mmCIF file of C-alpha atoms in Angstrom:
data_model
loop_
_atom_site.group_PDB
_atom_site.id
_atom_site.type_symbol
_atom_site.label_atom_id
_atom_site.label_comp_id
_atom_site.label_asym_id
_atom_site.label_seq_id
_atom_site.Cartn_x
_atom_site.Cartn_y
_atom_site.Cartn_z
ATOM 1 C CA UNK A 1 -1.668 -28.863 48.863
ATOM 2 C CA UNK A 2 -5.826 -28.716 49.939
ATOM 3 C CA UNK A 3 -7.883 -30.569 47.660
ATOM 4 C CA UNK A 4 -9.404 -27.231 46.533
ATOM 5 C CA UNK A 5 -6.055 -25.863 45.403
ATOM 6 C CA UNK A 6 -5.454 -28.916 43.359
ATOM 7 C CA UNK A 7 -9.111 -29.154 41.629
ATOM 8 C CA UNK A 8 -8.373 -25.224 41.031
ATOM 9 C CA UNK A 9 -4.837 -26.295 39.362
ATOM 10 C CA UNK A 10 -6.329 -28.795 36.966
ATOM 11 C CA UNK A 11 -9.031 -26.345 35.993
ATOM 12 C CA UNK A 12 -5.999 -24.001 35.061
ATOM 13 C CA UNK A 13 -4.191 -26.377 33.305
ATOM 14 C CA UNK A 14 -7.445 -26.923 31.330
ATOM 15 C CA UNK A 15 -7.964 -23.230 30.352
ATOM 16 C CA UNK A 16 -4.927 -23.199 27.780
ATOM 17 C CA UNK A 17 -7.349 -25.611 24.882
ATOM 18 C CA UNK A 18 -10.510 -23.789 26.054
ATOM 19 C CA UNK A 19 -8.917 -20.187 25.147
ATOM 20 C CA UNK A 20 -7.080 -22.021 22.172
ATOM 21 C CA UNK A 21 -10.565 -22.805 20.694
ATOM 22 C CA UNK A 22 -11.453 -19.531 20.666
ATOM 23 C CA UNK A 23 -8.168 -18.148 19.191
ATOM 24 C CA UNK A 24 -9.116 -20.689 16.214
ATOM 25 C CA UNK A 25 -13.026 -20.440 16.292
ATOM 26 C CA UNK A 26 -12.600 -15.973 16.401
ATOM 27 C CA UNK A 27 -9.652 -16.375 13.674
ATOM 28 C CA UNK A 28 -11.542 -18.297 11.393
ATOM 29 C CA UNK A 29 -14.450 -16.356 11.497
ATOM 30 C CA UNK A 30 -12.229 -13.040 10.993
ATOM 31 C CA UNK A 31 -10.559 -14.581 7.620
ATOM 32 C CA UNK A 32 -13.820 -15.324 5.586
ATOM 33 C CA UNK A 33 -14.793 -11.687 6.974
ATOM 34 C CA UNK A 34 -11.499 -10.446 5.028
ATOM 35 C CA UNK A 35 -11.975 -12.837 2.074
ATOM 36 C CA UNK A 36 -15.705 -11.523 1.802
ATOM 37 C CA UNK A 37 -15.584 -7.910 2.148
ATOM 38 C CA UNK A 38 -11.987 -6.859 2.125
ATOM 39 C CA UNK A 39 -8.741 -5.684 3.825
ATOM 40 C CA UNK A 40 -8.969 -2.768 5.934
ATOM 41 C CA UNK A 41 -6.105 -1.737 8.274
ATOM 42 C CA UNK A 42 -8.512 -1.166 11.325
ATOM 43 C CA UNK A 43 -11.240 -2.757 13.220
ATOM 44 C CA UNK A 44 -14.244 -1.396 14.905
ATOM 45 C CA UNK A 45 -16.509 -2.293 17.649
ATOM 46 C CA UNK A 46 -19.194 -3.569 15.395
ATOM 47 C CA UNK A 47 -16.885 -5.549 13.419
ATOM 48 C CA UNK A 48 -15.580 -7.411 16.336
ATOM 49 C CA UNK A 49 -18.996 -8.324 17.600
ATOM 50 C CA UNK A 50 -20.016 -9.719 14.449
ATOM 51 C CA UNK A 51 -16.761 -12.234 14.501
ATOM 52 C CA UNK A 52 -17.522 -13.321 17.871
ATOM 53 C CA UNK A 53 -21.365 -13.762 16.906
ATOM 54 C CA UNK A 54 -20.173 -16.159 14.296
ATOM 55 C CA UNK A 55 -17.776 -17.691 15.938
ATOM 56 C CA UNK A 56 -19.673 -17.862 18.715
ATOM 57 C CA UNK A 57 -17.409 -17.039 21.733
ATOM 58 C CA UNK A 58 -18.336 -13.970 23.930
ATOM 59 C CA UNK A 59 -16.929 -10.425 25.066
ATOM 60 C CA UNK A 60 -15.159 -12.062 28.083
ATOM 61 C CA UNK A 61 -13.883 -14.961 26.004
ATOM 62 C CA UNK A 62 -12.110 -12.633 23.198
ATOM 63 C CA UNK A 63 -11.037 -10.821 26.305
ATOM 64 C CA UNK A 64 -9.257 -13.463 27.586
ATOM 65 C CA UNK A 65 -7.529 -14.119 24.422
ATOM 66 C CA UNK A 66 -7.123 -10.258 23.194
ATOM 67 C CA UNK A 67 -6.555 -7.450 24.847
ATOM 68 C CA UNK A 68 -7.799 -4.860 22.147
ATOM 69 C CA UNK A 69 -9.070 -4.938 18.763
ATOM 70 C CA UNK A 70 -5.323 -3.754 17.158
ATOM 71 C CA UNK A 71 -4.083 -7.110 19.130
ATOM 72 C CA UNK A 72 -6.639 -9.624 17.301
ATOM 73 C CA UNK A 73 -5.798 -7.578 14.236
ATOM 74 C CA UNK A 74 -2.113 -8.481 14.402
ATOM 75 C CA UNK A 75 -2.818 -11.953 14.713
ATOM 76 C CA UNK A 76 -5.131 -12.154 12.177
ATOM 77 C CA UNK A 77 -2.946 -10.839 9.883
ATOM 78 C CA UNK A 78 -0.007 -12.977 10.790
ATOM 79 C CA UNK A 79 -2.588 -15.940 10.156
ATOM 80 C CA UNK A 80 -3.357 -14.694 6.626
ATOM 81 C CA UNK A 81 -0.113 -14.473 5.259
ATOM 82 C CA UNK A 82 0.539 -18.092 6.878
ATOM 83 C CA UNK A 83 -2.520 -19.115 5.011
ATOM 84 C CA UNK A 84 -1.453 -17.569 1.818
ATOM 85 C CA UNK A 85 1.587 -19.740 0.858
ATOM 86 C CA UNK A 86 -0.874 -22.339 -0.030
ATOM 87 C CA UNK A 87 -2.779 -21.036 -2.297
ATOM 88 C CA UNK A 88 0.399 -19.611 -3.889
ATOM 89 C CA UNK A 89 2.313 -22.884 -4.451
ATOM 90 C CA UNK A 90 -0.827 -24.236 -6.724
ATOM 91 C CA UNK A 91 0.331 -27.838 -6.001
ATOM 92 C CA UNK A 92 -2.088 -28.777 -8.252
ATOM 93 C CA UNK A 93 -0.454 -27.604 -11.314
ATOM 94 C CA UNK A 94 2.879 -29.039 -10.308
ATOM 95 C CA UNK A 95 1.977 -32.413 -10.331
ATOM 96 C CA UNK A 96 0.260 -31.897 -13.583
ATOM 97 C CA UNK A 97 3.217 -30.403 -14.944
ATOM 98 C CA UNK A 98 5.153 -33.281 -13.777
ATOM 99 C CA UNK A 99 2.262 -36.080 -15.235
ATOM 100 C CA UNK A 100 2.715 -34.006 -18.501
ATOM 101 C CA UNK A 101 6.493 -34.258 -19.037
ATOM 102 C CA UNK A 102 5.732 -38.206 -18.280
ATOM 103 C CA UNK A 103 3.800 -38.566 -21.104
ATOM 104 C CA UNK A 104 6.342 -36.772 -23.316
ATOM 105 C CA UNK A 105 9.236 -38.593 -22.601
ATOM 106 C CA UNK A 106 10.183 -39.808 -26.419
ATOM 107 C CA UNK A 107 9.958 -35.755 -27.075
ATOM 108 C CA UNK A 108 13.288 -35.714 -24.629
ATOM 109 C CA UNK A 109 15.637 -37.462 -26.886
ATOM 110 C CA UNK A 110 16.003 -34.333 -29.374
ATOM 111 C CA UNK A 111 16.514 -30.731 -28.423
ATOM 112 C CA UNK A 112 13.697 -29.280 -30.348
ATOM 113 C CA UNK A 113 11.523 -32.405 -28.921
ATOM 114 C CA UNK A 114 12.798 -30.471 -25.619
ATOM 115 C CA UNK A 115 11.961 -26.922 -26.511
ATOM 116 C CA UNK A 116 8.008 -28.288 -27.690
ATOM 117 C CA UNK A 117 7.334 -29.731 -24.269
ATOM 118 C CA UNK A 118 8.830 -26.655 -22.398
ATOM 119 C CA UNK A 119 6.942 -24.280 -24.626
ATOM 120 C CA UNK A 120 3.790 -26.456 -24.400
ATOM 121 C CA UNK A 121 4.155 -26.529 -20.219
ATOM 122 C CA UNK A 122 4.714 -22.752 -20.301
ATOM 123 C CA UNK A 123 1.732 -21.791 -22.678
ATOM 124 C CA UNK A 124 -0.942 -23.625 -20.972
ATOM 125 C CA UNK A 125 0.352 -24.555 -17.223
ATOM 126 C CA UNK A 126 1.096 -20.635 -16.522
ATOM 127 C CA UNK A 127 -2.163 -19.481 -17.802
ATOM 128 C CA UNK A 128 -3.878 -22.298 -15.692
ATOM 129 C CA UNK A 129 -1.746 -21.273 -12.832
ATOM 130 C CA UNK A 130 -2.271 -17.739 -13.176
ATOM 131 C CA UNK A 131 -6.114 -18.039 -13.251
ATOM 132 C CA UNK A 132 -6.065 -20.058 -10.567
ATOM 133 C CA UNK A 133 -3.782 -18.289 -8.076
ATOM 134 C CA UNK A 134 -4.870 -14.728 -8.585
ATOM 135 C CA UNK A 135 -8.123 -15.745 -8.020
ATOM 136 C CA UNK A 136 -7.865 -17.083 -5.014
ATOM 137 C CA UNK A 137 -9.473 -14.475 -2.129
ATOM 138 C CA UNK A 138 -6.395 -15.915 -0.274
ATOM 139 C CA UNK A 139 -4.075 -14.497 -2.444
ATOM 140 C CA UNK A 140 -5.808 -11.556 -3.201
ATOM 141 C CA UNK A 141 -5.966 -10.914 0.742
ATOM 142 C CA UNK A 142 -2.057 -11.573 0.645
ATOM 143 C CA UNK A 143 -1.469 -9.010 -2.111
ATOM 144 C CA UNK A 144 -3.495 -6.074 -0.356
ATOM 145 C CA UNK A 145 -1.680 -7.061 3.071
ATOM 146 C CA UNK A 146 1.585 -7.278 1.392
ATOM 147 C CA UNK A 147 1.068 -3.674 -0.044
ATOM 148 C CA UNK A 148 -0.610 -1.968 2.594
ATOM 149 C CA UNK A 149 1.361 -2.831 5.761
ATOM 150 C CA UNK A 150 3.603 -0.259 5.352
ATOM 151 C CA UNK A 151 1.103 1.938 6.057
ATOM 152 C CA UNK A 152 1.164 0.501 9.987
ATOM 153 C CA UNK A 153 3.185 2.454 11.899
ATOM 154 C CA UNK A 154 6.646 1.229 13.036
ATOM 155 C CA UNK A 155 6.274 -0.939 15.993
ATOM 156 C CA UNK A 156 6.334 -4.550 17.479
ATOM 157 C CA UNK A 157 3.178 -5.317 15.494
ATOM 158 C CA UNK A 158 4.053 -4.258 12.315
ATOM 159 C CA UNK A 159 7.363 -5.905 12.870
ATOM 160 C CA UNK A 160 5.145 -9.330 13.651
ATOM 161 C CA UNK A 161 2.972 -8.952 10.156
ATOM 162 C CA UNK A 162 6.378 -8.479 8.456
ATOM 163 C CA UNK A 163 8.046 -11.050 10.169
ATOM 164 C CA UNK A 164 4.935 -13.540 8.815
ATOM 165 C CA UNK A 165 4.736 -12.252 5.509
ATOM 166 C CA UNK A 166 8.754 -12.793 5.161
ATOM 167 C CA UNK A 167 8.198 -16.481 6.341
ATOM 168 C CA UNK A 168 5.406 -17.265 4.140
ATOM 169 C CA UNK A 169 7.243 -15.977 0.859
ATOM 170 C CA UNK A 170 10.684 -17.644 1.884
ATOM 171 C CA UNK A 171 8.189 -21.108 1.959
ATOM 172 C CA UNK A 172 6.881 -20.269 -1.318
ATOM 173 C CA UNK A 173 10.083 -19.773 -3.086
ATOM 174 C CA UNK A 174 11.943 -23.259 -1.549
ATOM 175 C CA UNK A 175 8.467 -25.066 -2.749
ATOM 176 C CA UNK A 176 9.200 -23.687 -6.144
ATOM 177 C CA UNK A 177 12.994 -23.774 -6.380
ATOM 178 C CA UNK A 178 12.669 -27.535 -5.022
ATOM 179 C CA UNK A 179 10.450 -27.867 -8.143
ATOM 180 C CA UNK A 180 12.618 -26.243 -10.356
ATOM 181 C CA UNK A 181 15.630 -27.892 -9.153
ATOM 182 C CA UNK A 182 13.830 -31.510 -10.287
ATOM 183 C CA UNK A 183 12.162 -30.311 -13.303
ATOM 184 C CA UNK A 184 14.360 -28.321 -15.796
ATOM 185 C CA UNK A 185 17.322 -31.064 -15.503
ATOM 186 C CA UNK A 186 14.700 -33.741 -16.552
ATOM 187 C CA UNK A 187 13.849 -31.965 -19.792
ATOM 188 C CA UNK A 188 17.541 -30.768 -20.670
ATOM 189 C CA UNK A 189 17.850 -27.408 -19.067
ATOM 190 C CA UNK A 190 20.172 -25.442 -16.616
ATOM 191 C CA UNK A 191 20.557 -22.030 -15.283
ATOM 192 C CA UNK A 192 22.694 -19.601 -17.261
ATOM 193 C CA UNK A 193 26.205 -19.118 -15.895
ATOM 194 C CA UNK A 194 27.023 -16.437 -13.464
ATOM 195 C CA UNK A 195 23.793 -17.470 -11.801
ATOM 196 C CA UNK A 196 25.138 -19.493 -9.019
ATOM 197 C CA UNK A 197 23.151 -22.196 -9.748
ATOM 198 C CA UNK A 198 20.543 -20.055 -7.609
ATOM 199 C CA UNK A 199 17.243 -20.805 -8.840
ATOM 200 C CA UNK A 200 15.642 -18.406 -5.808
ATOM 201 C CA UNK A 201 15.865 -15.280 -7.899
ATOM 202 C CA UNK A 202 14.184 -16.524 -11.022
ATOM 203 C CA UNK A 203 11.424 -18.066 -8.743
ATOM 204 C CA UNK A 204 10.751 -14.558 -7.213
ATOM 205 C CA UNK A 205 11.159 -13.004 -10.772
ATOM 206 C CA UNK A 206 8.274 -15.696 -12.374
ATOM 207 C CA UNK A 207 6.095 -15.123 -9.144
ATOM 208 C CA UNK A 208 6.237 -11.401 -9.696
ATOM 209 C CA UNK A 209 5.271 -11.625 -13.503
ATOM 210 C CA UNK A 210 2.375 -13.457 -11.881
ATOM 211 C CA UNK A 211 1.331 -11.572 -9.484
ATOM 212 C CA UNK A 212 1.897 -8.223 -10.766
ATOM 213 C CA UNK A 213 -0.676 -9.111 -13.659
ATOM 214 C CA UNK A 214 -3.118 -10.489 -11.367
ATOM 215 C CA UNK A 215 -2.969 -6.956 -9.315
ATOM 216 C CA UNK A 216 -2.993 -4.788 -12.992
ATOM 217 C CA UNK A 217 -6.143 -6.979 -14.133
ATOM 218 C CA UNK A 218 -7.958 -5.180 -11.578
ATOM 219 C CA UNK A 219 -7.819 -1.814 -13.532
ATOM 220 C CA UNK A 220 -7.334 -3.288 -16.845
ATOM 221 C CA UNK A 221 -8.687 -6.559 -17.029
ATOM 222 C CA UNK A 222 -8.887 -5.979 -21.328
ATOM 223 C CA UNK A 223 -5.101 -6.090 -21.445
ATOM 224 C CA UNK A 224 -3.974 -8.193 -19.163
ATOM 225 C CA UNK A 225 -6.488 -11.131 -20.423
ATOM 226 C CA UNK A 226 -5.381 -10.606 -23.977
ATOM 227 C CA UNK A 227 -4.943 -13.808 -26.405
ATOM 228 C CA UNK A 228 -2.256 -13.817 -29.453
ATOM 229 C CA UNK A 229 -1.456 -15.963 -31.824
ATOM 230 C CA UNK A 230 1.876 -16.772 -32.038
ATOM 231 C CA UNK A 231 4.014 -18.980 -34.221
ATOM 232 C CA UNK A 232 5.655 -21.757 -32.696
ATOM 233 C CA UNK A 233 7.896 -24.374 -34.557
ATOM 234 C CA UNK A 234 5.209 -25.435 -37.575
ATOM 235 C CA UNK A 235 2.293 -24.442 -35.929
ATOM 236 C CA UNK A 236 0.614 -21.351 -34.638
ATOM 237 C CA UNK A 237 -0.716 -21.466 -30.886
ATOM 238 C CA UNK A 238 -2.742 -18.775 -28.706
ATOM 239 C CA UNK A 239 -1.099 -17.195 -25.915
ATOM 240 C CA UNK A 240 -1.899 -15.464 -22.653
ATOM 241 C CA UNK A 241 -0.355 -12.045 -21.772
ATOM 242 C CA UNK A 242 0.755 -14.175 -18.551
ATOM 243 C CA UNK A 243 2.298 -17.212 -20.100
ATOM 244 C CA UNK A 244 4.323 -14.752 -22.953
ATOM 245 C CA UNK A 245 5.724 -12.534 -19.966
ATOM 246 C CA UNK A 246 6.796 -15.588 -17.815
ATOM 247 C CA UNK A 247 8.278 -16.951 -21.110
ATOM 248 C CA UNK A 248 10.586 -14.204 -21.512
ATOM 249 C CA UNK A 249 11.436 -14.153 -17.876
ATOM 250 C CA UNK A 250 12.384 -18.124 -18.461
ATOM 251 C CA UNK A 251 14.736 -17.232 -21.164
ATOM 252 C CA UNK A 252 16.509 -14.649 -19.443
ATOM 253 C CA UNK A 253 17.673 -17.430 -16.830
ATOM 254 C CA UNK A 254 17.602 -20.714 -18.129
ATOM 255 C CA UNK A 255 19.734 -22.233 -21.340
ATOM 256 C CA UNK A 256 20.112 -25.752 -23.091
ATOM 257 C CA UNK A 257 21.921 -28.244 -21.251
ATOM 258 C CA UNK A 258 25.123 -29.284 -23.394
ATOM 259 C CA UNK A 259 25.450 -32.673 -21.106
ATOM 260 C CA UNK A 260 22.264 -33.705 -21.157
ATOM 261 C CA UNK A 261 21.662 -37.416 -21.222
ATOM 262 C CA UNK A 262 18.204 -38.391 -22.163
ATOM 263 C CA UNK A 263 18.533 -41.667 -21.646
ATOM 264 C CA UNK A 264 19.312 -40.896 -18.314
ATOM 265 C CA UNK A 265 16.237 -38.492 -17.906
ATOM 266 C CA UNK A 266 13.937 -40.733 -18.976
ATOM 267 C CA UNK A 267 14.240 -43.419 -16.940
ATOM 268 C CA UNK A 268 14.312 -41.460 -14.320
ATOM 269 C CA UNK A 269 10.618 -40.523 -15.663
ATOM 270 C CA UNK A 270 9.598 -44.260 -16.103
ATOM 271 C CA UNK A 271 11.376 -45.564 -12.722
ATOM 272 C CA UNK A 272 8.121 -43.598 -10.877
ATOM 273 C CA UNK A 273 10.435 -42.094 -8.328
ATOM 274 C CA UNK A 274 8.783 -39.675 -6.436
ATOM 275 C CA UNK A 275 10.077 -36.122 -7.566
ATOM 276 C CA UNK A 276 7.124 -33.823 -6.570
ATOM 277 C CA UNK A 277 7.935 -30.985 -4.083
#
């Protein structure tokens, strides 16, 4: 091998981070684009030049990355339902959720004690969640791909977008379902027979209640943000459209626990072991 040939193999070897960096850098600056102004299923000429102004890479860079606009738009896509799990999961409100049943763990020992803290974790964690989540532009990106690809005509890019979407919902639901699966046995609960001891579907079912009202408040933000006051045990406590709809989705799968051990559960509370997802 000539000393030229070798200088010109390590300066191919070095391409790969250098066109890597301007996947990322042209990426990036395409999902605030999308989270500022909107989905749209197409991308023009103007469009693109903008992205690479911010980003900051040029025509022959994108080039080298992308052959055509409809081939950044397919990985763009794929990146924003990858980035959309995240937002989805609300970790935050898990491992509140968690920190609250902690601090209620005398409230275990009796099954109305039970039913409180799971009515009291329903009531104010799902209208938390649901403000949170279906505010994010990342979900709200999410729901309009999520809807709208099947107007993309068949293909291997469409195909790609699905493929993504599909991954980043089966992540969602096996970050909730691991959550579920800790949770509910801690505070005396179980899934209803004839369930399988599946907790997939309800996750999908509660994520749907969600979602669906976060997509309605669009058009009818009155009713969907509605407050009622409700009875519950000997007192009377507001409640969101969200966390009454998610309640009677909860019902529907879950029952009381006849072998619960509280003892059991709350040690398990007070040993500190580390049951976040």
């Amino acid at each position: 091998m000539m000393q030229s040939d070798f200088w010109n193999g390590q300066g191919t070897l070095r391409a790969r981070p250098a066109i890597d960096d301007v996947r990322t850098r042209v990426l990036l600056a395409g999902i605030k684009y999308v989270e500022s102004t909107g989905l749209t299923l197409s991308i023009s000429d103007a469009v693109i030049a903008r992205l690479l102004a911010d980003a900051n890479v040029t025509p022959k860079q994108f080039g080298q990355v992308w052959q055509s606009g409809e081939e950044f738009l397919t990985d763009l896509f794929c990146e924003l339902a990858n980035q959309a799990q995240i937002d989805r999961a609300d970790t935050m409100t898990l491992l509140t959720t968690w920190q609250y049943v902690t601090s209620r763990v005398d409230d275990l020992r009796t099954p109305e004690g039970r039913r409180d803290v799971l009515v009291d974790i329903i009531r104010t964690a799902t209208e938390y969640n649901f403000s949170v989540v279906t505010a994010s532009s990342k979900w709200r990106t999410y729901a309009a791909l999520s809807t709208t690809i099947v107007a993309w005509p068949e293909g291997a890019a469409r195909t790609r977008i699905l493929d993504a979407l599909r991954a980043s919902e089966l992540s969602f639901v096996e970050t909730l379902e691991n959550f579920y699966r800790n949770l509910l046995p801690t505070i005396g609960l179980r899934l209803k027979p004839g369930l399988n001891d599946d907790y997939q579907p309800f996750v999908v079912a509660a994520a749907s209640v969600i979602e669906g009202l976060g997509i309605v408040r669009a058009t009818v933000p009155t009713l969907v943000e509605a407050r009622f006051e409700m009875p519950t045990f000997d007192r009377t406590d507001t409640w969101s459209v969200a966390a009454m709809s998610y309640m009677g989705v909860f019902d529907a799968f879950f029952e009381a626990d006849p072998d619960f051990d509280p003892d059991e559960a709350i040690a398990r509370l007070k040993s500190g072991i580390d049951v976040t997802p």
